Amino acid sequence: MAGSSFGKAFIVSTFGESHGSGIGVVIDGCPAGLNIDQEFIQSQLDRRKPGQSHISTPRSEKDKLQILSGVLNDISTGAPIAIWIGNFDQHSQDYDHIKQAFRPSHADYTYFQKYGLRDHRGGGRSSARETAARVAAGSIAALLCRHFGITILGYVSSIGNIALTKYVFECTLDKVDQTPVRCPDLELAKLMEKNIIEAKEKGDSLGGNIHCIIEGVKPGLGEPVFDRLEADLAKAMLSINAVKAFEIGSGFAGTTQYGSEHNDPFTTTEDGSVRTTSNNSGGVQGGISNGMPIYFRVGFKPTSTILQSQQSINEKGEAITIEGKGRHDPCVVPRAVPIVESMAALVIADHVLRNRTSRLDIML
Amino acid sequence: MAGSSFGKAFIVSTFGESHGSGIGVVIDGCPAGLNIDQEFIQSQLDRRKPGQSHISTPRSEKDKLQILSGVLNDISTGAPIAIWIGNFDQHSQDYDHIKQAFRPSHADYTYFQKYGLRDHRGGGRSSARETAARVAAGSIAALLCRHFGITILGYVSSIGNIALTKYVFECTLDKVDQTPVRCPDLELAKLMEKNIIEAKEKGDSLGGNIHCIIEGVKPGLGEPVFDRLEADLAKAMLSINAVKAFEIGSGFAGTTQYGSEHNDPFTTTEDGSVRTTSNNSGGVQGGISNGMPIYFRVGFKPTSTILQSQQSINEKGEAITIEGKGRHDPCVVPRAVPIVESMAALVIADHVLRNRTSRLDIML
Amino acid sequence: MAGSSFGKAFIVSTFGESHGSGIGVVIDGCPAGLNIDQEFIQSQLDRRKPGQSHISTPRSEKDKLQILSGVLNDISTGAPIAIWIGNFDQHSQDYDHIKQAFRPSHADYTYFQKYGLRDHRGGGRSSARETAARVAAGSIAALLCRHFGITILGYVSSIGNIALTKYVFECTLDKVDQTPVRCPDLELAKLMEKNIIEAKEKGDSLGGNIHCIIEGVKPGLGEPVFDRLEADLAKAMLSINAVKAFEIGSGFAGTTQYGSEHNDPFTTTEDGSVRTTSNNSGGVQGGISNGMPIYFRVGFKPTSTILQSQQSINEKGEAITIEGKGRHDPCVVPRAVPIVESMAALVIADHVLRNRTSRLDIML
Amino acid sequence: MAGSSFGKAFIVSTFGESHGSGIGVVIDGCPAGLNIDQEFIQSQLDRRKPGQSHISTPRSEKDKLQILSGVLNDISTGAPIAIWIGNFDQHSQDYDHIKQAFRPSHADYTYFQKYGLRDHRGGGRSSARETAARVAAGSIAALLCRHFGITILGYVSSIGNIALTKYVFECTLDKVDQTPVRCPDLELAKLMEKNIIEAKEKGDSLGGNIHCIIEGVKPGLGEPVFDRLEADLAKAMLSINAVKAFEIGSGFAGTTQYGSEHNDPFTTTEDGSVRTTSNNSGGVQGGISNGMPIYFRVGFKPTSTILQSQQSINEKGEAITIEGKGRHDPCVVPRAVPIVESMAALVIADHVLRNRTSRLDIML
C-alpha cells in the first residue's frame, strides 16, 4: 500500500532517508546460486554518487556498499539480500532555513499534506539519495539479467536543448563514460558540459533525456494485459525523481506515422531465427518481448533545487522568499544513467523470473 | 504474476477473449455504499465500442453491461463486483487466413513464443476488446472518484500530424463528444476526420494522442517511492494496446527548460487555499498530488491492422504475404478516450483508498 | 485488500453471492498447455453440492460448470480462466423472516458492522455456496498438481464424537466415497450417518473433522519465513466457512512429546532416495516439503443454521426469537471434503509454480 | 513470491541470518504520527531473547534494537521503518560438526533441496533468531493496536503434559511474567519449570501450547472470503518455527458439540452495546470480528535441537550419528509468548488499516 516495494518475483523494498543514518534495500526473490559481483555493484553506485566530477554537486557521499544478508562467499543463498549504504556527509543544518518553507516543485508541501508532518532534513524519502538503494538492488538484477545473456545500457541523449537526434545502438559502457556527461557523441558531450557549467554559474539547473537499450531479451517476456513489459518499464522510469516522460520504440513521433510505415515486418534470418526488418515497436509487441532490442527514452525535468531566490509560502501560508543555499547539482541527468539502467534491470529480472511459469510444455 | 490484475486497494482483474463467449472483470475492494450508476457505465462502454460512427469499424458489438455480483438495489455491497459483457458479432472465420501467420506488429508471434500455442481468433487477450472490461471497471472507479469531487476528462489532441498545440483546460464532455473524433477544437476535428477517412480509403491506419485532465484531487494522493501517482498513471496508460508514450505536466518539452523557469511557485489564494502560479509539475510533486489539476498526454501508434498486403512469416518461418481482410478500424484513438479516462480513474480511486491509512491524526 | 483473492503465482479470485445470479472464479497464472478435464472439475463440484444424499440438505443446486475464458479445445491458453456457476434453486423469500435479525453465529451482525448494510438473502458472500467457486478453481489446481505427480485426498475423520483415532494413509477416492459421510472406515461411517440423521430429526447440527493427505510432493516446496507450506495450508483451511482448527503432522498431540521421540530420523532407502523413518513433521520441515507425505486435520464447528428456535436481537438491538425455517443441512462436513482438497490443491499448485524461481542452477 | 513479507497494508519484510552480522525488518505502511515507544519494543525483544533465565539457553544475545529509518523524534514519519538487531554471540564453529549432516527435523535437508546450497551456520533463515525481527515489527504493530484500544496478551498454557484446562481471561502481563515459564497459574508454572529442567538434564526438549487473547477489537475487522481474521491469524501462527497446530474459539473440542450448544446468542447490554452470551466463535464470525474477545491456542512441537546422539544421513546420503553439541534451549515455548503476541499484532494492525476502506458512509 505504501509503495516502497517494486516487483512481483524479484521484489525490492527500499528504506532510509537522505539525512538519517543511511539508506538500504531488501531484495526478496533473488534465486540461489547467483554470483554477487560486489565490484560491479559498487561501480554502479559510484556512477550515481554526487561529486564524481566538476559538473556535479561538491557533496561527496561515500556510498559504500555493505551486504547485510543473503550472500555467502559471494553467492546468493536464496535468502533476502539486504544492502546498507551509510550516510556520511550530511549537513542537516543546511536545511534549517527551509524548515517551515515549501520549496517550489519539491515534495515539501505534498509530504506535509500526506503525513501531517515533515522530515525537512534534505527531503527525507523524496531525496534522490533513495535512488542509491535502487542502484544497489538494480545492479544485482543486472547480474541476474547478465546470467541470461541480457545487457542494459543507458546514456544521456540530451541536456537542455542539446540533443542527439537518434538512438545510438552501437554503444558501449566505455563510450558512454568517456565524458562526465555520459553522452557517447563527444561533440555534443562538450556542448552539454558547457551548458551545465553555465547553468551552475547562474545557480540554475537543467534537465535532459536518457536513452536506454536492452539487448539479448528472448521472446516471451512480459504479461499480456496490465503488466506489459512497456507498462512496467514506464512505471519504473516515472518512479524516478524528476522524470516526467517516457516513450518506447517510435514513441510520440510514431503517432504521426501511417500503419503501413510503422508496422515491423517479420523475416527469417539465415540462421533460422526470427527478427523484424524495422523495430518501431521497440522490441515489444502486445506487451511481450519479440527478441529485438528494447529501447526507450526517459525525460528528466530540470532539478528543483536552484541557488536563485524564489517566491513561495511557509507552513502558515505566508508569502516568503527562499534564498538558494547549500550544495547544488545543476544537472542530475548524467548521474541518473545508472538509475535508469537499474530500474530497467529490476523490470527485466522480474519478468525473467515471472515468465518461468507461463508454459507447461517447457517446465521440467 | 500473470498480470491480469491492477491496483492495490481498488483491485480489478479482467478475463475473457475477443472471440470467446464474452469478456468480464471483477472489482475487489470497492467500498460498500457506492451508488452504481449503470447508465453512466453503459455510456462509457458505448463511447468505446466499435461502429459508433462512420470513421470507425463497421463491427457493431453490443457491449451490453451485465452486473453479476456485488451490487444490490444499485448500491455496492462491499462484495466483489463482477461485470460481464457478452460477445455477439464474432466472425472467427475472418481470422482463418492468418491462423498460421504472424501479422506484423501484432501479438501473434510474441504470444506464440510465450505460451507455446496461440488463440488466433482475433488476438485473444491481445485484442482491444479486453479494454471494454477496463472501461466497465474504470467507470465504477470514476463514480467513486466523483463521490470525492474528482473529475476525469480526456480528449483527442492529435491524429496523425494534425495536432492541438496546448492542453484545453476549459473543456467539457459535451465539447469533446460533439464530433466523432473527440477533439474539442472543431476546426482541427474536421481535419482529423478527413485524415481518418483518407487513411480508411487507402486501407491504412493512423495514430494520435490523447490528453487527459484530472481535477479536484486533494493534496496527498500517491506514494513517495515506487507508487508515485505519475508512475502508476504511466503504467496504466502504457498497459493500453498501442500506447507507446506518456508524459505528465511539462513532459519532454520541459526537459529543455531551466529550473528557474520550470519551478512552480507556491502562493496562497484569497480563500486561504494553496496553489501554484504555474503548473509545470502537472499536479504531482514528489509523486504526490499537490491539489492542482493533473494533466498528461498519451501517444498511440497507428493500429497494426491494415487492409494492405504485407510481408511476414508463418509459424514455420516461411516468408508469406498477408492480404488485408476483415473489418478494420483506421484509427482507434477517438474510441480510446474512455479507455484512458477509465485507466486514470482506476489509478486515482486506488490512491484515494490507499491514502486513507497514511496519517494517524485524521483516522477516527 | 478486500481479500477475495488467494495465491501469489496461481491466483484465484472468487465473486458472486448465494442468492444472486450465480458465483464465479477467475484463475490468473495457470500455465498454458494444461489439459482442463471438465469431467473431473464437475465431479468435484458434484461432491460438494447440496442434496447429494439423504443426509444432506434437500436443496438441489445444479452447480453446472461453465468455462468462460482461458481454455481452447480443453487446453489452458495462459489467459485467465474464468468459471461461472449459475444459481438456480434460490428461495430468497426463505430469508425474509430474518431480514432484520442477526442469526446466532452467522455473519449477519459482523457484515452489517463492516459494510453498514446487509445482503440478507442467504448470507451473501458468507454463504458456503461461495466454496463452489473454490472447488472449481481448486480442481484445476489439482489437475496441475497431478501433472507433477501430486495427489491430494481428504476424508471425514470424525462427526460429533464418533472419530477415527489415526490417519488412514492407505486410502483411495473409491473408499472415501463408498458412503455419503465420506469416512473410509465403514463401521464408523454407519455410526456417523446415524448421528447425522438423529441431529437432523432434532433440527440440530453437527461438526466434525477432515483429514487430508498429499502425496508425491518433491522436496523443496514452501518458502522459509512467512509463506511456509504449513502456514499457507493453515490459512487456506481456516478460510473455509465453519473451520476453527488446523493441525499438521503430530499437531497438538505432538506438543506433549519429547524432542527425542518427535524428531524424524533421516535414512536412505535402497533406491538411494532420502526419507524419514517417522513422519511427525507431516512432510514439512522449516516450512518446506521434505518429500514425505503431507497430512493435516481440519476441524469444523457444527453448522450455525439449525431448525430450533433461538434467542437473538434485531438491527435495532431488540431481543427477538428466531424460528428455524428453510432448508437445512445438519452436517456439512462430508460435503466439505472436496473443499478441503481444493484449497490444499490451490496451495500446492501455487508453491509448485513459485518454486520454479528458487535455484539458478536448475533454470534453463 | 519468496515469502519474506507479511501483511497487505501494514507490510513487514524480514531479512538476516542467525550467524550473519544481524537481522532486520522493514515495515512499510505504518501511518505517520504513531508514537514509537522504543522501551516497549525492547522489552518485548528481551522477553524473546535467549538466556533470560535458568530454564533457557545460556546464549546471551544482546538483541539491542536499532531504528534505522522512518522515525523522527520518536514519531513515525510515514516512511518505511527499518530496524536492525546486530548479532554478537555467534559461535559459528559450533556448527562445523554438522556442516555436511542433515539434522533430524531441522530445515537442513529441505533448504538444501530448495536452494541447492546451504548456509549451515546455525540454520540461516530457519533459525528462531529470525523471529526477533518479527517481535520488533510486531511491537510497533502492537503500539498501533493500542492506539485503537486493542490489547494482545499471550501466556503459556501447557508444557509437555502439564496443561491449563481453560483460557484465563482475567490475566495481565504481570501475572504472566511472574515466572520464567510465563504460565499465569503458579502451581502449574512450578510443575512446568520442573519438567523443563528435567528435560534439560537429559539433553532432551519439550513442546507446549500458548494461549493468546485479543481484547478491544471493534466489530468489522477481517475480510469475508480468503482473508478472514482467523485465516490470517492461523497463517501468522503456523509461520512461527515449531508451530504445528492452531485453533480459535472452541477449536477442535467444539467440533464434537451440537449447533444448539455451540451457537452464541446475541444480546444487548444495559449500555446498549451488542455482545454474545457465550463466545464459542472466539470473537470472529464469518471471518469478521464481532467485538467479543478473540482467543486462540497455538501448539509448539518440542525443539528439534537436542543434546542426545541421533541417527541421520549426510549430504552424500551416508548414515551418520550426530552428537548433540553446542548451546541448547530445552523448551522455547516461554520465549515464544512475545512472538505469538507480535504475529497477532501484525494481523490485527493490518486489518485495522485494511478496514478503513470498507464503508463509504463513514469515510470523510
mmCIF file of N, CA, C and O in Angstrom, chain C residues 247-258 262 297, chain D residues 160 209 244-245 297 299-302:
data_model
loop_
_atom_site.group_PDB
_atom_site.id
_atom_site.type_symbol
_atom_site.label_atom_id
_atom_site.label_comp_id
_atom_site.label_asym_id
_atom_site.label_seq_id
_atom_site.Cartn_x
_atom_site.Cartn_y
_atom_site.Cartn_z
ATOM 1 N N GLU C 247 -4.325 -28.681 12.285
ATOM 2 C CA GLU C 247 -3.040 -29.174 12.777
ATOM 3 C C GLU C 247 -2.385 -30.014 11.705
ATOM 4 O O GLU C 247 -3.061 -30.679 10.919
ATOM 5 N N ILE C 248 -1.065 -29.950 11.657
ATOM 6 C CA ILE C 248 -0.314 -30.685 10.646
ATOM 7 C C ILE C 248 0.630 -31.636 11.366
ATOM 8 O O ILE C 248 1.121 -31.328 12.462
ATOM 9 N N GLY C 249 0.862 -32.797 10.742
ATOM 10 C CA GLY C 249 1.764 -33.781 11.357
ATOM 11 C C GLY C 249 1.253 -34.169 12.725
ATOM 12 O O GLY C 249 0.061 -34.405 12.921
ATOM 13 N N SER C 250 2.148 -34.168 13.697
ATOM 14 C CA SER C 250 1.773 -34.614 15.045
ATOM 15 C C SER C 250 0.813 -33.650 15.747
ATOM 16 O O SER C 250 0.180 -34.022 16.738
ATOM 17 N N GLY C 251 0.727 -32.413 15.276
ATOM 18 C CA GLY C 251 -0.276 -31.471 15.751
ATOM 19 C C GLY C 251 -0.231 -31.207 17.234
ATOM 20 O O GLY C 251 0.845 -31.180 17.859
ATOM 21 N N PHE C 252 -1.425 -30.960 17.823
ATOM 22 C CA PHE C 252 -1.477 -30.663 19.257
ATOM 23 C C PHE C 252 -0.942 -31.829 20.077
ATOM 24 O O PHE C 252 -0.284 -31.633 21.100
ATOM 25 N N ALA C 253 -1.212 -33.059 19.633
ATOM 26 C CA ALA C 253 -0.733 -34.216 20.396
ATOM 27 C C ALA C 253 0.789 -34.216 20.493
ATOM 28 O O ALA C 253 1.369 -34.559 21.532
ATOM 29 N N GLY C 254 1.440 -33.796 19.437
ATOM 30 C CA GLY C 254 2.899 -33.775 19.422
ATOM 31 C C GLY C 254 3.501 -32.815 20.427
ATOM 32 O O GLY C 254 4.684 -32.934 20.785
ATOM 33 N N THR C 255 2.703 -31.860 20.887
ATOM 34 C CA THR C 255 3.258 -30.873 21.836
ATOM 35 C C THR C 255 3.531 -31.478 23.207
ATOM 36 O O THR C 255 4.167 -30.845 24.035
ATOM 37 N N THR C 256 3.048 -32.699 23.436
ATOM 38 C CA THR C 256 3.314 -33.352 24.727
ATOM 39 C C THR C 256 4.489 -34.323 24.649
ATOM 40 O O THR C 256 4.845 -34.948 25.645
ATOM 41 N N GLN C 257 5.068 -34.462 23.466
ATOM 42 C CA GLN C 257 6.184 -35.396 23.311
ATOM 43 C C GLN C 257 7.528 -34.754 23.666
ATOM 44 O O GLN C 257 7.652 -33.532 23.715
ATOM 45 N N TYR C 258 8.534 -35.620 23.868
ATOM 46 C CA TYR C 258 9.907 -35.141 23.988
ATOM 47 C C TYR C 258 10.494 -35.002 22.585
ATOM 48 O O TYR C 258 10.090 -35.718 21.652
ATOM 49 N N HIS C 262 10.010 -37.118 19.075
ATOM 50 C CA HIS C 262 9.310 -36.433 17.994
ATOM 51 C C HIS C 262 10.170 -36.276 16.739
ATOM 52 O O HIS C 262 9.646 -36.290 15.623
ATOM 53 N N ARG C 297 -5.134 -32.106 9.669
ATOM 54 C CA ARG C 297 -6.500 -32.278 10.140
ATOM 55 C C ARG C 297 -7.170 -30.917 10.236
ATOM 56 O O ARG C 297 -6.550 -29.943 10.657
ATOM 57 N N GLY D 160 4.870 -29.796 27.794
ATOM 58 C CA GLY D 160 4.757 -31.256 27.857
ATOM 59 C C GLY D 160 3.328 -31.619 28.214
ATOM 60 O O GLY D 160 2.386 -31.138 27.591
ATOM 61 N N ASN D 209 2.007 -25.361 24.602
ATOM 62 C CA ASN D 209 0.984 -24.543 23.961
ATOM 63 C C ASN D 209 0.990 -23.124 24.497
ATOM 64 O O ASN D 209 1.350 -22.893 25.655
ATOM 65 N N LYS D 244 2.823 -26.364 15.019
ATOM 66 C CA LYS D 244 2.177 -27.415 14.226
ATOM 67 C C LYS D 244 0.661 -27.368 14.323
ATOM 68 O O LYS D 244 -0.012 -28.188 13.678
ATOM 69 N N ALA D 245 0.098 -26.493 15.151
ATOM 70 C CA ALA D 245 -1.345 -26.551 15.373
ATOM 71 C C ALA D 245 -1.890 -25.198 15.808
ATOM 72 O O ALA D 245 -1.180 -24.419 16.473
ATOM 73 N N ARG D 297 -5.361 -20.767 20.432
ATOM 74 C CA ARG D 297 -4.313 -21.613 21.013
ATOM 75 C C ARG D 297 -3.332 -22.021 19.926
ATOM 76 O O ARG D 297 -3.744 -22.330 18.804
ATOM 77 N N GLY D 299 0.041 -24.541 19.093
ATOM 78 C CA GLY D 299 0.792 -25.705 19.567
ATOM 79 C C GLY D 299 2.206 -25.766 19.001
ATOM 80 O O GLY D 299 2.388 -25.749 17.789
ATOM 81 N N PHE D 300 3.181 -25.856 19.904
ATOM 82 C CA PHE D 300 4.595 -25.946 19.516
ATOM 83 C C PHE D 300 5.103 -27.361 19.754
ATOM 84 O O PHE D 300 5.016 -27.877 20.866
ATOM 85 N N LYS D 301 5.671 -27.963 18.743
ATOM 86 C CA LYS D 301 6.322 -29.255 18.917
ATOM 87 C C LYS D 301 7.581 -29.072 19.758
ATOM 88 O O LYS D 301 8.086 -27.949 19.888
ATOM 89 N N PRO D 302 8.133 -30.132 20.335
ATOM 90 C CA PRO D 302 9.402 -29.998 21.047
ATOM 91 C C PRO D 302 10.506 -29.557 20.082
ATOM 92 O O PRO D 302 10.510 -29.966 18.916
#
